[in-house]
mmCIF file with all atom_site columns, C-alpha atoms in Angstrom:
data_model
loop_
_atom_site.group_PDB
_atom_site.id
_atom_site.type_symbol
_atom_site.label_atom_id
_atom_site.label_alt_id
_atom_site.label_comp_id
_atom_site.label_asym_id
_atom_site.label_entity_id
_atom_site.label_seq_id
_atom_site.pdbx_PDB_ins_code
_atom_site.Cartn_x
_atom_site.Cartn_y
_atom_site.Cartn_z
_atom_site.occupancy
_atom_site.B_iso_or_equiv
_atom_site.pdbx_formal_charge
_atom_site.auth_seq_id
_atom_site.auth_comp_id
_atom_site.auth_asym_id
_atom_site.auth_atom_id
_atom_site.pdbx_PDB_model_num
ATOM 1   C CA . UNK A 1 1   ? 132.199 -34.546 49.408 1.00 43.00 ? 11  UNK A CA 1
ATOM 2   C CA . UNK A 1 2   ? 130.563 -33.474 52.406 1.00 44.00 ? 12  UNK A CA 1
ATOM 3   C CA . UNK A 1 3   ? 127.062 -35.852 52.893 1.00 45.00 ? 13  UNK A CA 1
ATOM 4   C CA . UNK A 1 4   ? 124.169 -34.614 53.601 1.00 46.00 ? 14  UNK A CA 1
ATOM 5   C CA . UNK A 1 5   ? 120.051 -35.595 53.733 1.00 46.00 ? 15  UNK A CA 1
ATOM 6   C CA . UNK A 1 6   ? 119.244 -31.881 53.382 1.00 48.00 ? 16  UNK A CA 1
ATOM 7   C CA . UNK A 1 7   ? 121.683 -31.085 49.811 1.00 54.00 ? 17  UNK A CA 1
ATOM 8   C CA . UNK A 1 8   ? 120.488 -28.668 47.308 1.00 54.00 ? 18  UNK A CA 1
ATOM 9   C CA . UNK A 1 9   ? 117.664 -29.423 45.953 1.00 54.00 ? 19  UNK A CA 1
ATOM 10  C CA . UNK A 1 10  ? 117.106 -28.706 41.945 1.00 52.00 ? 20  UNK A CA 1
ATOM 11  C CA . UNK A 1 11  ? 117.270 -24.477 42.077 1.00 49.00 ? 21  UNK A CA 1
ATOM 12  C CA . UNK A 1 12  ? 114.359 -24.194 39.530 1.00 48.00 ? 22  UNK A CA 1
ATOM 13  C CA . UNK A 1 13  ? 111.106 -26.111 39.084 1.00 49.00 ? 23  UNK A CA 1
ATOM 14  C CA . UNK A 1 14  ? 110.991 -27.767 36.089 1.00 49.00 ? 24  UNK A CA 1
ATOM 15  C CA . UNK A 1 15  ? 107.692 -28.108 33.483 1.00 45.00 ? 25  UNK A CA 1
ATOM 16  C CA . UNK A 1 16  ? 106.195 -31.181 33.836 1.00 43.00 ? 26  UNK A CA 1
ATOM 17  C CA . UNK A 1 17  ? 103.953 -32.669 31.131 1.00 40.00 ? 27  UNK A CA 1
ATOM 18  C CA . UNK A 1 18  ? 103.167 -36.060 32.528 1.00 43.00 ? 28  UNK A CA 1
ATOM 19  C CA . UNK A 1 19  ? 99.252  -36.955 34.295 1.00 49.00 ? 29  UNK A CA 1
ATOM 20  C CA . UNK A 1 20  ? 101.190 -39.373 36.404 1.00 83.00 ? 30  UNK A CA 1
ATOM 21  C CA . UNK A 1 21  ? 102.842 -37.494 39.437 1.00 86.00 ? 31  UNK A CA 1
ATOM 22  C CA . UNK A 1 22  ? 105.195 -39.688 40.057 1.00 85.00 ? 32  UNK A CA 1
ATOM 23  C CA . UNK A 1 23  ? 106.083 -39.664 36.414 1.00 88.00 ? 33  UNK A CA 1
ATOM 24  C CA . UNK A 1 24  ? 106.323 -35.753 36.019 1.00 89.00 ? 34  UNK A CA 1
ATOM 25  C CA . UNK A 1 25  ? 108.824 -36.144 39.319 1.00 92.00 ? 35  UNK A CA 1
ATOM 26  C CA . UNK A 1 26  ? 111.123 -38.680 37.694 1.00 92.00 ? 36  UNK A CA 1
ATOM 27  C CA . UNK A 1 27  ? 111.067 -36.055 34.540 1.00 91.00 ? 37  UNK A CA 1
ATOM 28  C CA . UNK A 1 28  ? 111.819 -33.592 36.271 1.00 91.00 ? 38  UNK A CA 1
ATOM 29  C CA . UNK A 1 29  ? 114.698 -34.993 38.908 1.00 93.00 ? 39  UNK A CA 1
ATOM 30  C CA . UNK A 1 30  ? 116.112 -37.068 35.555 1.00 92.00 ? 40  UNK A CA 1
ATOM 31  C CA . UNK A 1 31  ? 116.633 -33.454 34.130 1.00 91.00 ? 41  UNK A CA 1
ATOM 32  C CA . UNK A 1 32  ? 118.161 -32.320 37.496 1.00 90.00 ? 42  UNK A CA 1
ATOM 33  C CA . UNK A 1 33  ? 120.592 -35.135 36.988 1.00 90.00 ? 43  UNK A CA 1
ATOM 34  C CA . UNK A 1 34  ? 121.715 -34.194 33.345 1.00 91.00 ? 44  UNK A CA 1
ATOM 35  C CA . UNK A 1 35  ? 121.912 -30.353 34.019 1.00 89.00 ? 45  UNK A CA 1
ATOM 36  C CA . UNK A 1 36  ? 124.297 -31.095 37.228 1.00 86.00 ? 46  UNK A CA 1
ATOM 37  C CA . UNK A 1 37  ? 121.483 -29.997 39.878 1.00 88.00 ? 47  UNK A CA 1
ATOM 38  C CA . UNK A 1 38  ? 121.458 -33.293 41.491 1.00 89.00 ? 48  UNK A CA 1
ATOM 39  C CA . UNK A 1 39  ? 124.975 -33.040 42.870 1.00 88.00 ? 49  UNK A CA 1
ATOM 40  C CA . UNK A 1 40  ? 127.060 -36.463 42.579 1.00 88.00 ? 50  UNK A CA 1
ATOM 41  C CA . UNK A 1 41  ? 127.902 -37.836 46.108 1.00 89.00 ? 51  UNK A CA 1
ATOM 42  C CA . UNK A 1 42  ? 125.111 -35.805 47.639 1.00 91.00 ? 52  UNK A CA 1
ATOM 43  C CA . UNK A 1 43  ? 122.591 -37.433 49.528 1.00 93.00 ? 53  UNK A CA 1
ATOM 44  C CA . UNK A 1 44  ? 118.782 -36.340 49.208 1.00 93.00 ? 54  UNK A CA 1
ATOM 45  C CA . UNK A 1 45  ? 116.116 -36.699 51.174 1.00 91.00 ? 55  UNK A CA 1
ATOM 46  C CA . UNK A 1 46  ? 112.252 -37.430 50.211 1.00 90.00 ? 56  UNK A CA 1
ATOM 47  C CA . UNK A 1 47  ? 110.650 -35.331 52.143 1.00 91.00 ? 57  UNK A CA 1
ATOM 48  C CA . UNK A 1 48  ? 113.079 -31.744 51.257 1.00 90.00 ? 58  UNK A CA 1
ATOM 49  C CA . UNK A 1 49  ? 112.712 -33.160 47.406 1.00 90.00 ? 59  UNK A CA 1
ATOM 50  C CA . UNK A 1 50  ? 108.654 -33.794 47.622 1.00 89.00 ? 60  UNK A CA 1
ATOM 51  C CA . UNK A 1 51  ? 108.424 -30.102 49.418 1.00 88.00 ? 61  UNK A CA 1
ATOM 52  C CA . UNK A 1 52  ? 110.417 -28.792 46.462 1.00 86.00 ? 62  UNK A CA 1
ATOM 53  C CA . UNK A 1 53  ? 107.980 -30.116 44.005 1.00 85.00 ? 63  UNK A CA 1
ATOM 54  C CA . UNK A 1 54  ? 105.051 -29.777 45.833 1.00 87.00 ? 64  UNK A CA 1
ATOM 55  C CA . UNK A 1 55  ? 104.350 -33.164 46.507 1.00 89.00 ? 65  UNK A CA 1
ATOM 56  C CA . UNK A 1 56  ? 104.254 -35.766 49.072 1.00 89.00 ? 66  UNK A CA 1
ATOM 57  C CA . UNK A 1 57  ? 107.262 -37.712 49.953 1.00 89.00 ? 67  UNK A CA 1
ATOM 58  C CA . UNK A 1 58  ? 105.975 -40.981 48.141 1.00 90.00 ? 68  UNK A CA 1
ATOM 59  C CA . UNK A 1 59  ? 105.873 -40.289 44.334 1.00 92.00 ? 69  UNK A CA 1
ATOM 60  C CA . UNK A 1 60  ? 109.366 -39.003 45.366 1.00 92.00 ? 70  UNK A CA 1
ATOM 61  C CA . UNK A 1 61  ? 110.648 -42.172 47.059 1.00 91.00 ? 71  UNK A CA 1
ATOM 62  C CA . UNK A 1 62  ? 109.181 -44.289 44.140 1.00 91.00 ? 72  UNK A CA 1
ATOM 63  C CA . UNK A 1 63  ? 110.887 -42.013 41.422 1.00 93.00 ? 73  UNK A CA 1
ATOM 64  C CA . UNK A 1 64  ? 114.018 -42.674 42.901 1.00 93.00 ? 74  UNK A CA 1
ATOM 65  C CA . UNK A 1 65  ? 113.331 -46.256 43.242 1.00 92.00 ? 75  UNK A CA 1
ATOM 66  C CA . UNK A 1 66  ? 113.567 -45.964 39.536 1.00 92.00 ? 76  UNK A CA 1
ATOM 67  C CA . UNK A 1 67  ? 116.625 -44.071 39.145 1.00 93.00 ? 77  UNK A CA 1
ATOM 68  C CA . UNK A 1 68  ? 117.980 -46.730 41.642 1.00 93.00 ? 78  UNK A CA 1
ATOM 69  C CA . UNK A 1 69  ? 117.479 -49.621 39.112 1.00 91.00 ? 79  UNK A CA 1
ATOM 70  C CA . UNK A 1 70  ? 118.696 -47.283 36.241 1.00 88.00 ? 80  UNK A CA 1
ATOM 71  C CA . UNK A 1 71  ? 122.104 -46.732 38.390 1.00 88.00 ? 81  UNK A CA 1
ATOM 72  C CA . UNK A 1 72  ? 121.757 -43.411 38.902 1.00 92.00 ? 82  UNK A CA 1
ATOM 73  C CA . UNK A 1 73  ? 121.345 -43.427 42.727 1.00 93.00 ? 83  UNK A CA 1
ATOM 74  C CA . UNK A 1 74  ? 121.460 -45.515 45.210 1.00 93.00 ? 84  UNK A CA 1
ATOM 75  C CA . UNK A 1 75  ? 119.189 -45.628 48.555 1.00 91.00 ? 85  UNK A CA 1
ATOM 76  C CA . UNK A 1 76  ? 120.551 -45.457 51.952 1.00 92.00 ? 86  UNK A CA 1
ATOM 77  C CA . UNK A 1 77  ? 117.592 -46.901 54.488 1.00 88.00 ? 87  UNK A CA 1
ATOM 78  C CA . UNK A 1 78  ? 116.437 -43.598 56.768 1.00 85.00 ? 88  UNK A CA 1
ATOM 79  C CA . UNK A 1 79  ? 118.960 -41.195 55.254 1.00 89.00 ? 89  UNK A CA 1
ATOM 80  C CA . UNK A 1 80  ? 117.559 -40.736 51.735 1.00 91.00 ? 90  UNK A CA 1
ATOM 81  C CA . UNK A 1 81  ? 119.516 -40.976 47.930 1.00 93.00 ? 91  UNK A CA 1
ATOM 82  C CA . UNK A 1 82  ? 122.756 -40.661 46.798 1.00 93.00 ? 92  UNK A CA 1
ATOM 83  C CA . UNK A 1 83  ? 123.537 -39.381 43.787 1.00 92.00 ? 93  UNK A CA 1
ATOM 84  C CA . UNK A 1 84  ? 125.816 -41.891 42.421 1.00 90.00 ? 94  UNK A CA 1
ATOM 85  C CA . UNK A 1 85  ? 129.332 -40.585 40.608 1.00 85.00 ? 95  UNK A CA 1
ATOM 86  C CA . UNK A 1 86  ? 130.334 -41.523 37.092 1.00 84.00 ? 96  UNK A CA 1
ATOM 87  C CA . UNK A 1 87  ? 134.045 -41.927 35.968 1.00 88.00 ? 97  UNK A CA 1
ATOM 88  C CA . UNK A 1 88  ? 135.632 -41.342 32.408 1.00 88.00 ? 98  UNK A CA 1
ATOM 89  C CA . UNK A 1 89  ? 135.923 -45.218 31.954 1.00 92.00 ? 99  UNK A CA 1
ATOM 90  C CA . UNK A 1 90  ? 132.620 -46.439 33.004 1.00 91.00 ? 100 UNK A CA 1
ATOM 91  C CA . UNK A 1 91  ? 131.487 -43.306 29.944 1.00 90.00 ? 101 UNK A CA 1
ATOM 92  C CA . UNK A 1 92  ? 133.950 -45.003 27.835 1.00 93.00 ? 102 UNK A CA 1
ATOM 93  C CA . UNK A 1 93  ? 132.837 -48.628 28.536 1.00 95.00 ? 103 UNK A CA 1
ATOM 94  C CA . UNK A 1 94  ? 129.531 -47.223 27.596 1.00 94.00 ? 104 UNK A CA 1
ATOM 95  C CA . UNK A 1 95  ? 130.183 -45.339 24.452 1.00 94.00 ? 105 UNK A CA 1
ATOM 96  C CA . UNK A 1 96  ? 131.572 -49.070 22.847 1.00 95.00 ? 106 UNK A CA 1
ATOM 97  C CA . UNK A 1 97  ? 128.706 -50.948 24.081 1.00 96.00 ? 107 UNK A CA 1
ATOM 98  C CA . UNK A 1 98  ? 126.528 -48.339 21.982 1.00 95.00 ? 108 UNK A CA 1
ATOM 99  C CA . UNK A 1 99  ? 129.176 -48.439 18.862 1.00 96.00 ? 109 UNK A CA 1
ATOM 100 C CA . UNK A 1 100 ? 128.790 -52.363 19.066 1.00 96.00 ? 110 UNK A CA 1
ATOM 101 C CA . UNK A 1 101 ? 124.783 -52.046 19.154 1.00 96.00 ? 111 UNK A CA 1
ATOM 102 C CA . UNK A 1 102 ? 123.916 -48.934 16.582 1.00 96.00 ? 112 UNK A CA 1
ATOM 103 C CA . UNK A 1 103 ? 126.999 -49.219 13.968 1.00 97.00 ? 113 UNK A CA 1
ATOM 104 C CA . UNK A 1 104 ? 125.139 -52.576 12.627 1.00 97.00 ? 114 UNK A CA 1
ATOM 105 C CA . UNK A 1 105 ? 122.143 -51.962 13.099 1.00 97.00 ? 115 UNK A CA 1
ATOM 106 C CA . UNK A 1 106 ? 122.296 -48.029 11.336 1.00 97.00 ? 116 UNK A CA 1
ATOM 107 C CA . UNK A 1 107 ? 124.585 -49.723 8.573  1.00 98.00 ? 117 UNK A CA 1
ATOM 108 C CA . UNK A 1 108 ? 121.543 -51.828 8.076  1.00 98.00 ? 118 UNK A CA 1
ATOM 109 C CA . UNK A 1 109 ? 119.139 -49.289 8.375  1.00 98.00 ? 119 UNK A CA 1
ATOM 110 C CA . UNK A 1 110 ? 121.090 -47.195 5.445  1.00 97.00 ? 120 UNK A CA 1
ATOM 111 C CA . UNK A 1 111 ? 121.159 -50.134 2.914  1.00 97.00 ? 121 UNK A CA 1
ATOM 112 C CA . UNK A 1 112 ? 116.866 -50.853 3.474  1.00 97.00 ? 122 UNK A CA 1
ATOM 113 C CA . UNK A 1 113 ? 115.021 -48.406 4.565  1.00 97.00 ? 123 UNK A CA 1
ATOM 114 C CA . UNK A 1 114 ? 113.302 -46.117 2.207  1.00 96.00 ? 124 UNK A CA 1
ATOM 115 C CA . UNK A 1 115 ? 114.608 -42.494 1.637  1.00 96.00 ? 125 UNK A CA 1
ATOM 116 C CA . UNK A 1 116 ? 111.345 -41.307 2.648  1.00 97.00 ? 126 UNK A CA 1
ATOM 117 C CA . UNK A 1 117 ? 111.365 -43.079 6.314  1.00 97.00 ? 127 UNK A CA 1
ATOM 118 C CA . UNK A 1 118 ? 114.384 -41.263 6.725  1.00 97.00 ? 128 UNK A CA 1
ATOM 119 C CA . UNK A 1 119 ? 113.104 -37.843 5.828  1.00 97.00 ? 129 UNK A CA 1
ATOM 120 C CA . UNK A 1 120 ? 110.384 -38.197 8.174  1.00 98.00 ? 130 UNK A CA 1
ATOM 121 C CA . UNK A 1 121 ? 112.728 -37.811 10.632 1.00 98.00 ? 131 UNK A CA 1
ATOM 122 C CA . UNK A 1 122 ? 114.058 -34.237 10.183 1.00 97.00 ? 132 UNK A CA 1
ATOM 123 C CA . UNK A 1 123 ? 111.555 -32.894 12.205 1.00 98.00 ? 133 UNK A CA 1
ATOM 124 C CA . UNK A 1 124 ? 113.457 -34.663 15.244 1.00 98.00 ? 134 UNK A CA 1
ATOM 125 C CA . UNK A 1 125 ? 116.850 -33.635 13.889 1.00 98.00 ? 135 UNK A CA 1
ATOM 126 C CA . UNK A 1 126 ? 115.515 -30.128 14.288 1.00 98.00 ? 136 UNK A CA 1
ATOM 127 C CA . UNK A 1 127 ? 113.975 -30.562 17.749 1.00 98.00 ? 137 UNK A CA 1
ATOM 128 C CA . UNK A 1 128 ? 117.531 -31.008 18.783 1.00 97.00 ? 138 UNK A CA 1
ATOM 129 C CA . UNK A 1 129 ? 118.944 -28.120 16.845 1.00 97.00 ? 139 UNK A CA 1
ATOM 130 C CA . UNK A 1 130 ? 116.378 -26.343 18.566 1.00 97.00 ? 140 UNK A CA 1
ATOM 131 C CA . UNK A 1 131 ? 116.984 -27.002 21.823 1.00 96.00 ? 141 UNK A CA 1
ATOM 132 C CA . UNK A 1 132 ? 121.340 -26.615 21.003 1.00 97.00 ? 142 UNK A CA 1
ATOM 133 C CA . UNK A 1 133 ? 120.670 -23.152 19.796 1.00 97.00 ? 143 UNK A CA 1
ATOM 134 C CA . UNK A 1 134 ? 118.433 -22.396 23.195 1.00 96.00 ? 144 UNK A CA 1
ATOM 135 C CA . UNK A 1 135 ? 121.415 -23.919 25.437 1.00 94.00 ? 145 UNK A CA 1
ATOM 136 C CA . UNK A 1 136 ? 118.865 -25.891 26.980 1.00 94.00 ? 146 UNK A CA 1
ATOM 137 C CA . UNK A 1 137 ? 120.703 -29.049 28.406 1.00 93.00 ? 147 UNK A CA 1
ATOM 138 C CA . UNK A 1 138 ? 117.646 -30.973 29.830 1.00 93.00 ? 148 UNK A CA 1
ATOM 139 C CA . UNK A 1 139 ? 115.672 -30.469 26.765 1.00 94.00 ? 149 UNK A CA 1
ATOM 140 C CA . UNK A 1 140 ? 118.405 -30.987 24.589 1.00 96.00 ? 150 UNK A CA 1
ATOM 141 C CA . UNK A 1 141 ? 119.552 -34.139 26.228 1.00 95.00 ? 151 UNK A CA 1
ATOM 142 C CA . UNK A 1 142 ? 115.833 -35.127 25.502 1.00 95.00 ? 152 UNK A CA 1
ATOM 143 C CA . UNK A 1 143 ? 115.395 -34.402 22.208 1.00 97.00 ? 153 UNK A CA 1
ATOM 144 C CA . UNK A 1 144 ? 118.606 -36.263 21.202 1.00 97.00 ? 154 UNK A CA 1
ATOM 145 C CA . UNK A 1 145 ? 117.458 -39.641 22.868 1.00 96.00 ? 155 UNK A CA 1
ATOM 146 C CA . UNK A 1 146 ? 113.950 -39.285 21.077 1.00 97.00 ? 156 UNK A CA 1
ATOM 147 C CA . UNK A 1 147 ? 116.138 -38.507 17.429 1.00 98.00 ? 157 UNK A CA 1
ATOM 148 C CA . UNK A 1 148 ? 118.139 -41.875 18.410 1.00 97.00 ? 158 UNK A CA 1
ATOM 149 C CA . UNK A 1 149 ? 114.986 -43.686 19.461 1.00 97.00 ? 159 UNK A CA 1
ATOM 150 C CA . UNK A 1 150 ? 113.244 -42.782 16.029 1.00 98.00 ? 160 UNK A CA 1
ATOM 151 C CA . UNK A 1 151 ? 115.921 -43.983 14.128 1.00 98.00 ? 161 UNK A CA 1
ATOM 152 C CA . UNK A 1 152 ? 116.218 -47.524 15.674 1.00 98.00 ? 162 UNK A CA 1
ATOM 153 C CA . UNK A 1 153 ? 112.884 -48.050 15.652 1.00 98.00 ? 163 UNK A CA 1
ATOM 154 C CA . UNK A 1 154 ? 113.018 -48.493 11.899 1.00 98.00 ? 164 UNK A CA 1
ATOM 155 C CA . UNK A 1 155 ? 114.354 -51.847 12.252 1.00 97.00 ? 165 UNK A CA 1
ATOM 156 C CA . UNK A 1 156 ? 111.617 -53.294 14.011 1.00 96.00 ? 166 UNK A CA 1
ATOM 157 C CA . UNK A 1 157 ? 112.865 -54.507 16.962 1.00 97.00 ? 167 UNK A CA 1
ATOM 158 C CA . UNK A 1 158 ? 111.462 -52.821 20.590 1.00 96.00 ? 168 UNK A CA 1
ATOM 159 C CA . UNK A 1 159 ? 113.984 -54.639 22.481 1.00 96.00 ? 169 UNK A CA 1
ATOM 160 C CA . UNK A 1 160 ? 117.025 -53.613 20.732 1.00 96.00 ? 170 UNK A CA 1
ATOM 161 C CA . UNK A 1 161 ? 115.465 -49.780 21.285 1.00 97.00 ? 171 UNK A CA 1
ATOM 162 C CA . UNK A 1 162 ? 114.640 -50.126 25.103 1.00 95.00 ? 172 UNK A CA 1
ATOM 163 C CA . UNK A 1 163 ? 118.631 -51.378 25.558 1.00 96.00 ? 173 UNK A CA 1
ATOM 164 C CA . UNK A 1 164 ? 119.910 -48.574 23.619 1.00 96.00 ? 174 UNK A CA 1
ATOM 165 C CA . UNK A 1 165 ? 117.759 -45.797 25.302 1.00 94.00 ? 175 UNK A CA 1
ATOM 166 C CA . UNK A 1 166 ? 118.911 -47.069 28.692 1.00 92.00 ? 176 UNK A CA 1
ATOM 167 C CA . UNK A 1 167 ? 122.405 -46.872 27.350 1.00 94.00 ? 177 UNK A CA 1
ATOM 168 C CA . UNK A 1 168 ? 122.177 -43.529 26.159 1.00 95.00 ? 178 UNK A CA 1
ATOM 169 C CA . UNK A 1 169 ? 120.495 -41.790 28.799 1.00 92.00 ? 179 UNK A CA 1
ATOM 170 C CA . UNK A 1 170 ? 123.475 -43.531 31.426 1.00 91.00 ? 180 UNK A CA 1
ATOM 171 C CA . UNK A 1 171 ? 125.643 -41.746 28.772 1.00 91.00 ? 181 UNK A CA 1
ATOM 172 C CA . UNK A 1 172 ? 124.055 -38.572 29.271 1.00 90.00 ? 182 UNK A CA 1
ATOM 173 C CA . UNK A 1 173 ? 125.024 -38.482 32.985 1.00 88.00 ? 183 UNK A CA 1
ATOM 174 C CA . UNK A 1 174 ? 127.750 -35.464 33.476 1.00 84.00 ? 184 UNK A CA 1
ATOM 175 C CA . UNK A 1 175 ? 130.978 -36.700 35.379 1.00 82.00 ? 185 UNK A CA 1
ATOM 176 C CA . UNK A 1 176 ? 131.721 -35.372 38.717 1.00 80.00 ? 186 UNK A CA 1
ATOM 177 C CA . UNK A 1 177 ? 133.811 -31.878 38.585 1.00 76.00 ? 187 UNK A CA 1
ATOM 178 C CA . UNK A 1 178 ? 132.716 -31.738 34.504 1.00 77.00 ? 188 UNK A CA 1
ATOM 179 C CA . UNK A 1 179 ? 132.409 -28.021 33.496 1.00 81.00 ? 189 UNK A CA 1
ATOM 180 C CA . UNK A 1 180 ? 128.678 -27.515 32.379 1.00 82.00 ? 190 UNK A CA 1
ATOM 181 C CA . UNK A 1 181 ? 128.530 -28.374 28.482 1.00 87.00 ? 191 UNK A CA 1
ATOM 182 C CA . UNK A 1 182 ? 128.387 -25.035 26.428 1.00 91.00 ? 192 UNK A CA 1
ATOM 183 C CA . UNK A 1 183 ? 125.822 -23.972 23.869 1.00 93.00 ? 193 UNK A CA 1
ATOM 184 C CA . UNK A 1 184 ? 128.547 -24.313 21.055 1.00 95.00 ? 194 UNK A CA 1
ATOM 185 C CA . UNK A 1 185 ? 128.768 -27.867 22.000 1.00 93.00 ? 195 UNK A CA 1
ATOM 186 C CA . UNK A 1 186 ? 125.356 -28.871 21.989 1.00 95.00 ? 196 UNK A CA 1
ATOM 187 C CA . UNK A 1 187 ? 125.439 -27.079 18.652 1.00 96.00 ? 197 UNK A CA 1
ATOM 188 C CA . UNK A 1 188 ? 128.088 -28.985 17.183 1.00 95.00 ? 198 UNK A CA 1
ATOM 189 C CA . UNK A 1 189 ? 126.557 -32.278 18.518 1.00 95.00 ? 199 UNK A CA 1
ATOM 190 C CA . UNK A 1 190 ? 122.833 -31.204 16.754 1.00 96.00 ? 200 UNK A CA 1
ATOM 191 C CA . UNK A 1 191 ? 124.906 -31.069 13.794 1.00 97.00 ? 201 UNK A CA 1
ATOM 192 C CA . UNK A 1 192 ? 125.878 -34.006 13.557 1.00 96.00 ? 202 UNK A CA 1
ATOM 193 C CA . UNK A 1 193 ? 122.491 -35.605 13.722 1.00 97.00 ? 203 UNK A CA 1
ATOM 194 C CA . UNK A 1 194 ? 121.488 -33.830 10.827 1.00 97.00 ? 204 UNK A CA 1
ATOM 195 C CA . UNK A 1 195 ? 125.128 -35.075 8.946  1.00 97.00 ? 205 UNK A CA 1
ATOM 196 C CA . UNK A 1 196 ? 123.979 -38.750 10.205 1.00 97.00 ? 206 UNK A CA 1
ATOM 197 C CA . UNK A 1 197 ? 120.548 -38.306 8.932  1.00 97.00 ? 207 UNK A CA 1
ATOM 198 C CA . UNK A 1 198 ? 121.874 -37.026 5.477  1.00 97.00 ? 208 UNK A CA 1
ATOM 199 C CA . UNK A 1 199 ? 124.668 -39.966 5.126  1.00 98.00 ? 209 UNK A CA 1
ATOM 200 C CA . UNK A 1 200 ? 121.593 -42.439 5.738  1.00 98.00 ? 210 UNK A CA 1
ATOM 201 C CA . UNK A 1 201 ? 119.520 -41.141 3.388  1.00 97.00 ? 211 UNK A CA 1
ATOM 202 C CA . UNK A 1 202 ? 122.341 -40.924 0.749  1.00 97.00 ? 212 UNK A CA 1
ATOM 203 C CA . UNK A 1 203 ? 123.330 -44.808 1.720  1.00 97.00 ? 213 UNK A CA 1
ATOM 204 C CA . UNK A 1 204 ? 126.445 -43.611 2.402  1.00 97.00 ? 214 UNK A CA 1
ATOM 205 C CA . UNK A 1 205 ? 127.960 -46.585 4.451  1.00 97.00 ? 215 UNK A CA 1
ATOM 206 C CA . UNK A 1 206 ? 131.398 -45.338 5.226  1.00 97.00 ? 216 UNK A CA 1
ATOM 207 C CA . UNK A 1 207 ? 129.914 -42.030 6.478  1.00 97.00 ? 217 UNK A CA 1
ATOM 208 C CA . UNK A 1 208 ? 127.554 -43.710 8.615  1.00 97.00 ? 218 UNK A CA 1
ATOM 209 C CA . UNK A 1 209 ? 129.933 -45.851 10.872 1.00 97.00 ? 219 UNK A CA 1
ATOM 210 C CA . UNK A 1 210 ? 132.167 -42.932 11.049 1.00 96.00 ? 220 UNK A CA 1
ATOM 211 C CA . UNK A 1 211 ? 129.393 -40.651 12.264 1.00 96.00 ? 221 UNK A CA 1
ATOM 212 C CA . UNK A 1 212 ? 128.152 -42.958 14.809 1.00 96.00 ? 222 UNK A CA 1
ATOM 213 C CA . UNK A 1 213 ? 131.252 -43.854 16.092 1.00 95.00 ? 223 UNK A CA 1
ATOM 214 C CA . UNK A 1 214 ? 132.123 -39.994 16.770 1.00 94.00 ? 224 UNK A CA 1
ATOM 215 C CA . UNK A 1 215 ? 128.984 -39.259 18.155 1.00 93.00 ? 225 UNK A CA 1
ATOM 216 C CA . UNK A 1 216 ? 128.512 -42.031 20.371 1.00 91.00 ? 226 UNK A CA 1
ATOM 217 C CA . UNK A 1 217 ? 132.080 -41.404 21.663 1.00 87.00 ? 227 UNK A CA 1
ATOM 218 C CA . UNK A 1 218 ? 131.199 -37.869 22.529 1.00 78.00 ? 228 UNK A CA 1
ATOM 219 C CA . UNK A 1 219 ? 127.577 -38.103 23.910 1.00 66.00 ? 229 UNK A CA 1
#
């Protein structure tokens, strides 16, 4: 793919919700990444990204410091970012890490915690729903790390959460060439959260490692 420091730059500018700047502008360029905008191969520059956003090159160089150390992009000294490319294996490599982390620990989950923790979490089963039905990717892709983050927080343990968000959202990366997921699809995904969230509350163990497995396999 042809390289350049001046490559398209996110089309639309997205809502930012954050006081930090530099924190709305990793939002924001993390939700180019998902919905495709941030082209894999491409190189970026600060300056063209910070004028897109209305902001000064800085916040935009230390955003994609971050993305950097997530893997997302690496940084080429006086050139700018490259948006770094993804391959079927390295998604597949990733989907069994998560099986081997949130099987267990959801199995676990469905034989202790109380029915009523788990009802407190339709509300985020229905933020993504929500967001499937709108076809909005970014959002969507959002809303389905928060419904994953809610439920592993039940067992207690912040570290085994921060892993398996950092997992996920590498997961959530599109593969060079991929067609653009389709509204159906986030559809069918949302559904499933709701079947997960159901089998839990019912203790229904077999259900539970099959719907993982599936899911994490298709994020």
């Amino acid at each position: 793919m042809h390289e350049t420091a001046h490559a398209r730059v996110p089309a639309q500018k997205r809502k930012v919700l954050r006081h930090s700047v530099r924190g709305q502008v990793l939002d924001a360029l993390r939700a180019a990444l998902v919905d495709g905008e941030l082209v894999p191969g491409e190189i970026y520059s600060g300056p063209a990204l910070g004028e897109r956003f209305g902001v000064s090159a800085t916040p935009v160089r230390e955003a994609m410091q971050q993305l950097a150390a997530e893997g997302a992009v690496e940084c080429l000294p006086n050139r700018g970012f490259r948006v770094l490319s993804r391959t079927a294996r390295e998604r597949a490599e990733l989907a069994e890490v998560r099986a081997l982390l949130e099987v267990p620990v959801m199995l676990r989950l469905a034989r202790t915690v109380p029915e009523a923790d788990f009802r407190a979490l339709r509300p985020a089963v229905a933020a993504t729903a929500e967001a499937a039905a709108a076809g909005d990717l970014p959002g969507y892709a959002e809303a389905d790390r928060a419904f994953h983050r809610a439920v592993l927080r039940l067992a207690g343990n912040d570290q085994l959460v921060q892993v398996a968000e950092e997992l996920h959202r590498r997961a959530q990366w599109p593969l060079p060439g991929a067609p653009r997921v389709r509204r159906a699809d986030l559809v069918a995904d949302a559904a499933e959260h709701s079947a997960l969230l159901e089998a839990l509350i019912a203790r229904d163990l077999p259900v539970v490692e099959s719907l993982v497995r599936e899911h994490v396999a298709g994020a």
